[in-house]
Coordinates of C-alpha atoms in Angstrom, one line a residue:
M25 CA -1.7 -7.4 23.1
K26 CA -1.9 -4.4 24.6
P27 CA -4.3 -1.9 23.3
V28 CA -2.4 1.5 22.3
P29 CA -4.7 4.8 21.2
A30 CA -6.9 4.3 17.6
T31 CA -4.4 8.3 16.5
L32 CA -1.4 6.0 17.5
A33 CA -1.7 3.6 15.1
F34 CA -2.9 6.2 13.0
A35 CA -0.3 8.3 13.2
V36 CA 2.1 5.7 12.2
A37 CA 0.1 4.3 9.2
C38 CA -0.1 7.9 7.4
S39 CA 4.4 7.3 8.6
A40 CA 4.2 4.7 6.0
V41 CA 2.4 5.9 4.0
G42 CA 4.9 9.1 3.7
T43 CA 7.9 5.9 3.6
Y44 CA 6.4 3.8 1.1
A45 CA 5.7 7.0 -1.3
A46 CA 9.1 8.0 -1.6
M47 CA 10.1 3.9 -2.4
D48 CA 7.2 4.7 -5.3
V49 CA 10.3 7.9 -6.3
F50 CA 12.9 5.4 -6.7
M51 CA 10.6 1.9 -8.1
K52 CA 8.9 4.3 -11.3
A53 CA 12.9 5.3 -12.1
L54 CA 13.0 1.9 -12.4
S55 CA 10.3 1.1 -13.7
I56 CA 10.8 2.9 -16.7
Q57 CA 14.1 2.0 -16.8
S58 CA 13.8 -1.4 -17.1
G59 CA 10.2 -2.7 -16.6
A60 CA 8.0 -3.3 -13.9
Y61 CA 8.3 -6.5 -14.0
G62 CA 11.8 -6.7 -13.2
A63 CA 12.0 -3.8 -11.1
V64 CA 9.3 -5.4 -8.3
L65 CA 11.1 -8.6 -8.6
W66 CA 14.1 -7.4 -7.6
R67 CA 12.8 -5.0 -4.5
S68 CA 11.1 -8.0 -4.0
V69 CA 15.1 -10.1 -3.4
A70 CA 16.5 -7.0 -1.1
G71 CA 13.3 -6.9 0.9
V72 CA 13.8 -10.2 1.5
A73 CA 17.6 -10.1 2.4
I74 CA 16.7 -7.0 4.9
S75 CA 13.7 -8.5 7.1
G76 CA 15.5 -12.1 7.0
A77 CA 18.0 -10.9 8.3
I78 CA 15.7 -8.9 11.0
F79 CA 14.0 -12.2 11.6
L80 CA 17.1 -14.7 11.9
A81 CA 19.1 -12.0 14.5
R82 CA 15.7 -11.9 16.5
R83 CA 15.3 -16.3 16.4
G84 CA 11.8 -16.0 14.7
R85 CA 10.3 -19.2 14.1
W86 CA 8.8 -21.1 11.1
P87 CA 5.0 -19.5 11.4
A88 CA 2.1 -21.3 12.7
R89 CA 0.1 -23.1 9.3
A90 CA -3.0 -20.5 10.0
A91 CA -0.5 -17.2 9.8
L92 CA 1.2 -18.7 6.7
R93 CA -1.8 -19.4 4.9
L94 CA -2.7 -15.1 5.4
H95 CA 1.0 -15.1 5.0
L96 CA 0.4 -16.6 0.7
L97 CA -2.9 -14.7 0.5
R98 CA -2.1 -11.4 1.5
G99 CA 1.8 -12.3 -0.2
A100 CA -0.4 -13.2 -3.7
T101 CA -3.0 -9.8 -3.6
A102 CA 0.3 -7.4 -2.9
G103 CA 2.0 -8.9 -5.4
I104 CA 0.1 -8.5 -8.2
S105 CA -1.6 -5.7 -6.9
V106 CA 2.4 -3.9 -7.0
L107 CA 2.9 -5.1 -10.8
F108 CA 0.1 -3.4 -12.0
F109 CA 0.3 -0.5 -9.7
F110 CA 4.4 0.1 -11.1
W111 CA 3.4 -0.9 -15.0
G112 CA 0.7 1.9 -14.6
L113 CA 3.3 4.1 -12.6
A114 CA 5.3 4.0 -15.1
R115 CA 2.5 5.4 -17.3
I116 CA 1.2 8.3 -15.5
P117 CA 2.4 11.8 -13.4
M118 CA 2.6 10.0 -9.5
A119 CA -0.4 12.0 -8.0
K120 CA -2.9 10.4 -10.7
G121 CA -1.7 6.9 -10.2
V122 CA -2.0 7.4 -5.7
A123 CA -5.2 9.3 -7.1
L124 CA -6.9 6.1 -8.3
T125 CA -5.8 3.8 -5.3
F126 CA -8.0 5.7 -3.4
L127 CA -10.8 3.1 -4.4
A128 CA -9.2 0.7 -2.9
P129 CA -9.9 2.2 1.1
L130 CA -13.2 2.4 -0.2
I131 CA -13.6 -1.1 -0.9
A132 CA -11.8 -2.0 2.4
L133 CA -14.1 -0.5 4.0
F134 CA -17.6 -2.7 3.1
L135 CA -14.0 -5.6 2.4
A136 CA -13.7 -5.3 6.4
A137 CA -17.6 -5.5 7.0
G138 CA -17.9 -9.1 5.6
M139 CA -14.8 -10.8 5.9
L140 CA -13.5 -9.5 9.2
G141 CA -17.2 -8.4 10.7
E142 CA -16.5 -5.2 11.5
R143 CA -18.7 -2.6 12.3
L144 CA -19.2 -0.1 9.4
R145 CA -19.2 3.7 11.8
R146 CA -20.7 6.2 9.8
A147 CA -18.0 8.5 10.2
A148 CA -16.1 6.9 8.5
V149 CA -17.8 6.2 5.5
W150 CA -19.0 9.7 5.6
G151 CA -15.4 10.5 6.2
S152 CA -14.6 8.7 2.7
L153 CA -17.3 9.7 1.2
V154 CA -16.3 13.0 1.2
A155 CA -12.4 12.0 0.0
S156 CA -13.9 10.5 -3.0
A157 CA -15.2 14.0 -3.8
G158 CA -11.6 15.4 -3.4
V159 CA -10.6 11.8 -6.8
L160 CA -13.7 13.3 -8.6
V161 CA -12.2 16.8 -8.2
I162 CA -9.5 14.9 -9.1
A163 CA -10.0 13.2 -12.3
L164 CA -11.9 16.0 -13.9
G165 CA -9.0 18.5 -13.7
E166 CA -7.4 15.4 -15.3
I167 CA -10.1 15.2 -17.9
E168 CA -9.5 18.5 -19.0
T169 CA -6.0 18.2 -19.6
G170 CA -7.0 15.3 -22.1
A171 CA -5.1 11.4 -22.5
S172 CA -3.1 9.3 -24.8
T173 CA -3.5 5.8 -25.1
D174 CA -0.7 5.0 -23.2
S175 CA -1.7 7.2 -20.3
V176 CA -5.2 5.3 -20.4
L177 CA -3.6 2.0 -19.9
G178 CA -1.6 2.9 -17.7
A179 CA -4.6 4.0 -15.6
L180 CA -6.8 1.4 -16.3
A181 CA -4.1 -1.1 -14.3
V182 CA -3.6 1.0 -12.0
F183 CA -7.6 0.3 -11.5
V184 CA -6.9 -3.3 -11.1
A185 CA -4.4 -2.7 -8.7
S186 CA -6.4 -0.9 -6.7
I187 CA -9.1 -3.9 -6.0
F188 CA -6.4 -6.4 -5.5
Y189 CA -4.4 -4.0 -3.3
A190 CA -7.5 -3.4 -0.8
V191 CA -8.4 -8.0 -0.9
S192 CA -4.8 -6.7 0.5
L193 CA -6.0 -4.5 3.1
I194 CA -8.5 -7.1 4.9
F195 CA -5.7 -9.7 5.0
L196 CA -3.6 -7.6 6.9
R197 CA -5.6 -7.3 9.3
R198 CA -5.8 -10.2 10.3
Q199 CA -2.3 -11.6 8.9
A200 CA -1.0 -8.6 11.7
Q201 CA -3.2 -10.3 14.3
A202 CA -1.4 -13.7 13.4
A203 CA 2.4 -12.6 13.3
D204 CA 4.2 -9.5 14.4
P205 CA 5.4 -6.6 11.8
I206 CA 9.2 -8.5 10.6
E207 CA 7.2 -12.0 9.9
V208 CA 4.4 -10.1 7.8
T209 CA 6.9 -8.4 6.4
L210 CA 9.3 -11.4 5.5
F211 CA 6.8 -13.7 4.4
T212 CA 5.1 -11.4 2.3
G213 CA 8.4 -10.7 0.7
L214 CA 8.8 -14.3 0.2
V215 CA 5.2 -14.7 -1.9
M216 CA 6.1 -11.8 -3.7
G217 CA 9.6 -12.7 -5.2
G218 CA 8.4 -16.2 -5.1
M219 CA 5.5 -15.4 -8.0
L220 CA 7.8 -12.9 -9.9
L221 CA 11.3 -15.5 -10.3
P222 CA 9.9 -18.9 -12.2
A223 CA 9.5 -15.8 -15.2
A224 CA 12.5 -14.1 -14.3
P225 CA 14.5 -15.3 -17.2
W226 CA 12.6 -13.9 -19.8
L227 CA 10.2 -10.8 -18.6
A228 CA 13.6 -9.1 -15.5
G229 CA 17.1 -9.1 -16.5
L230 CA 19.5 -9.0 -13.6
P231 CA 19.3 -4.7 -12.4
E232 CA 23.0 -2.8 -14.1
A233 CA 25.0 -1.4 -11.2
T234 CA 24.4 1.6 -11.2
Q235 CA 20.5 1.0 -10.2
M236 CA 21.6 -1.3 -7.3
P237 CA 21.3 2.0 -5.3
S238 CA 18.3 2.4 -5.7
V239 CA 17.2 -1.4 -5.3
I240 CA 18.2 -1.2 -2.3
A241 CA 17.0 2.7 -1.6
A242 CA 13.6 0.9 -2.3
A243 CA 13.7 -2.5 -0.2
V244 CA 14.9 -0.8 2.7
L245 CA 11.7 2.0 2.2
G246 CA 9.7 -0.6 1.3
T247 CA 10.9 -2.3 4.7
V248 CA 10.2 0.2 7.4
S249 CA 7.3 0.8 5.6
S250 CA 5.5 -2.8 5.5
I251 CA 6.6 -3.1 9.6
G252 CA 5.1 0.4 9.9
F253 CA 1.9 -1.0 8.1
A254 CA 2.1 -4.1 10.1
W255 CA 2.3 -2.6 13.7
A256 CA -0.8 -0.3 12.7
Y257 CA -3.1 -3.0 11.1
S258 CA -2.2 -5.0 14.4
H259 CA -3.7 -2.4 17.2
A260 CA -6.5 -0.7 14.6
E261 CA -9.4 -1.3 13.1
A262 CA -8.7 -1.6 8.8
Q263 CA -12.0 0.8 8.7
V264 CA -9.7 2.8 10.5
L265 CA -6.8 3.3 9.0
A266 CA -8.3 2.9 5.8
P267 CA -9.0 6.0 4.6
V268 CA -4.8 7.0 6.3
E269 CA -3.9 6.0 2.7
Y270 CA -5.6 9.2 1.2
T271 CA -3.1 10.7 2.6
A272 CA -0.8 9.1 0.0
F273 CA -1.4 12.1 -2.7
A274 CA -0.4 15.0 -0.5
W275 CA 3.2 13.5 -0.8
A276 CA 3.1 11.7 -4.1
A277 CA 1.8 15.7 -5.6
L278 CA 5.3 16.5 -3.4
F279 CA 7.6 13.8 -3.8
G280 CA 6.5 13.9 -8.3
W281 CA 7.4 17.8 -8.1
A282 CA 10.7 17.1 -6.8
A283 CA 12.0 13.6 -9.3
F284 CA 9.6 14.5 -11.9
G285 CA 9.3 18.1 -12.7
E286 CA 4.8 17.0 -12.4
V287 CA 2.8 20.0 -12.0
V288 CA 0.7 20.0 -9.5
T289 CA -2.9 22.4 -11.3
A290 CA -5.5 23.8 -8.8
F291 CA -7.8 20.8 -8.8
T292 CA -4.9 19.0 -7.2
V293 CA -5.3 21.0 -4.4
G294 CA -8.6 21.7 -4.0
G295 CA -9.1 17.7 -4.6
T296 CA -5.9 17.1 -1.7
A297 CA -8.0 19.1 0.8
L298 CA -11.0 17.3 0.4
I299 CA -9.1 14.1 1.3
V300 CA -7.0 15.0 4.1
L301 CA -11.0 16.8 5.4
G302 CA -11.8 13.1 4.8
C303 CA -9.7 11.9 6.5
L304 CA -10.1 13.5 8.8
M305 CA -13.7 12.4 9.4
A306 CA -13.1 9.2 9.5
V307 CA -11.1 8.9 12.5
R308 CA -13.1 11.6 14.3
R309 CA -14.4 9.0 15.7
A310 CA -12.0 6.8 17.0
A311 CA -10.2 9.0 19.3
G312 CA -9.9 5.7 22.0
P313 CA -8.0 2.8 22.4
A314 CA -9.5 -0.5 19.1
P315 CA -10.9 -3.0 20.6
Q316 CA -9.2 -6.4 20.4
S317 CA -10.5 -9.6 17.8
E318 CA -11.1 -13.1 19.0
A319 CA -7.0 -13.2 16.7
G320 CA -5.3 -10.6 18.4
A321 CA -6.2 -11.2 21.7

């Protein structure tokens, strides 16, 4: 695999985060209308149709056993994560929900060292600590405004989602080195949809005709985001890209305000500033080409 600058991989991952945040708008609306289970299921089905068509057009082959195992592990952890996330997001503001997921990159940094054997860079650790301070500022703002029982349950669901998401990030790094981005996107969607489909008759009805544009839009945005993430993670270490998740807060604040009228407070602005600073610190010393692991050779 030809090395590329880590900054390019970082930029692609940033774009993928923004695209995913745009998808969150459609998914939150669908989750409020029909429940998170149905929203995630039908987005997965539509996403598989899109990525599957691309996969077949490129004459993709059935993955090898090792790659298939990674697809199953990533799809399962990502599926659980998104289900908890969108259930919670239907009950709390987008910015707050995304802020809580910032625990995932922090967890992923240390999981990368334990599971992938990556060396923890001092800059990545300090950058994550600064960004986590931004999350604390945002949390302080939420304490000032109080929270309902439904909001607390939503926050807890997103917290659980962040744990599974951290694990999925680690599998994504290995998955992206074993398969191309289209295959990663397709088989992750297949596993997620396969997990949810058996219970669909009881937990998810068919989407209404008026909801289909939102389902398709969410699927397209999710597919583009997934391909971008897979490409970025195939060219840079997990600890380099994990902090990019923090930029999602700025996107969520913007989209939440535009789509749902969610107010951005001074705590939000201050926390976001620290988050962006942490991202810059984390990537500053990784400007050269990312080292290739044995799996990506």
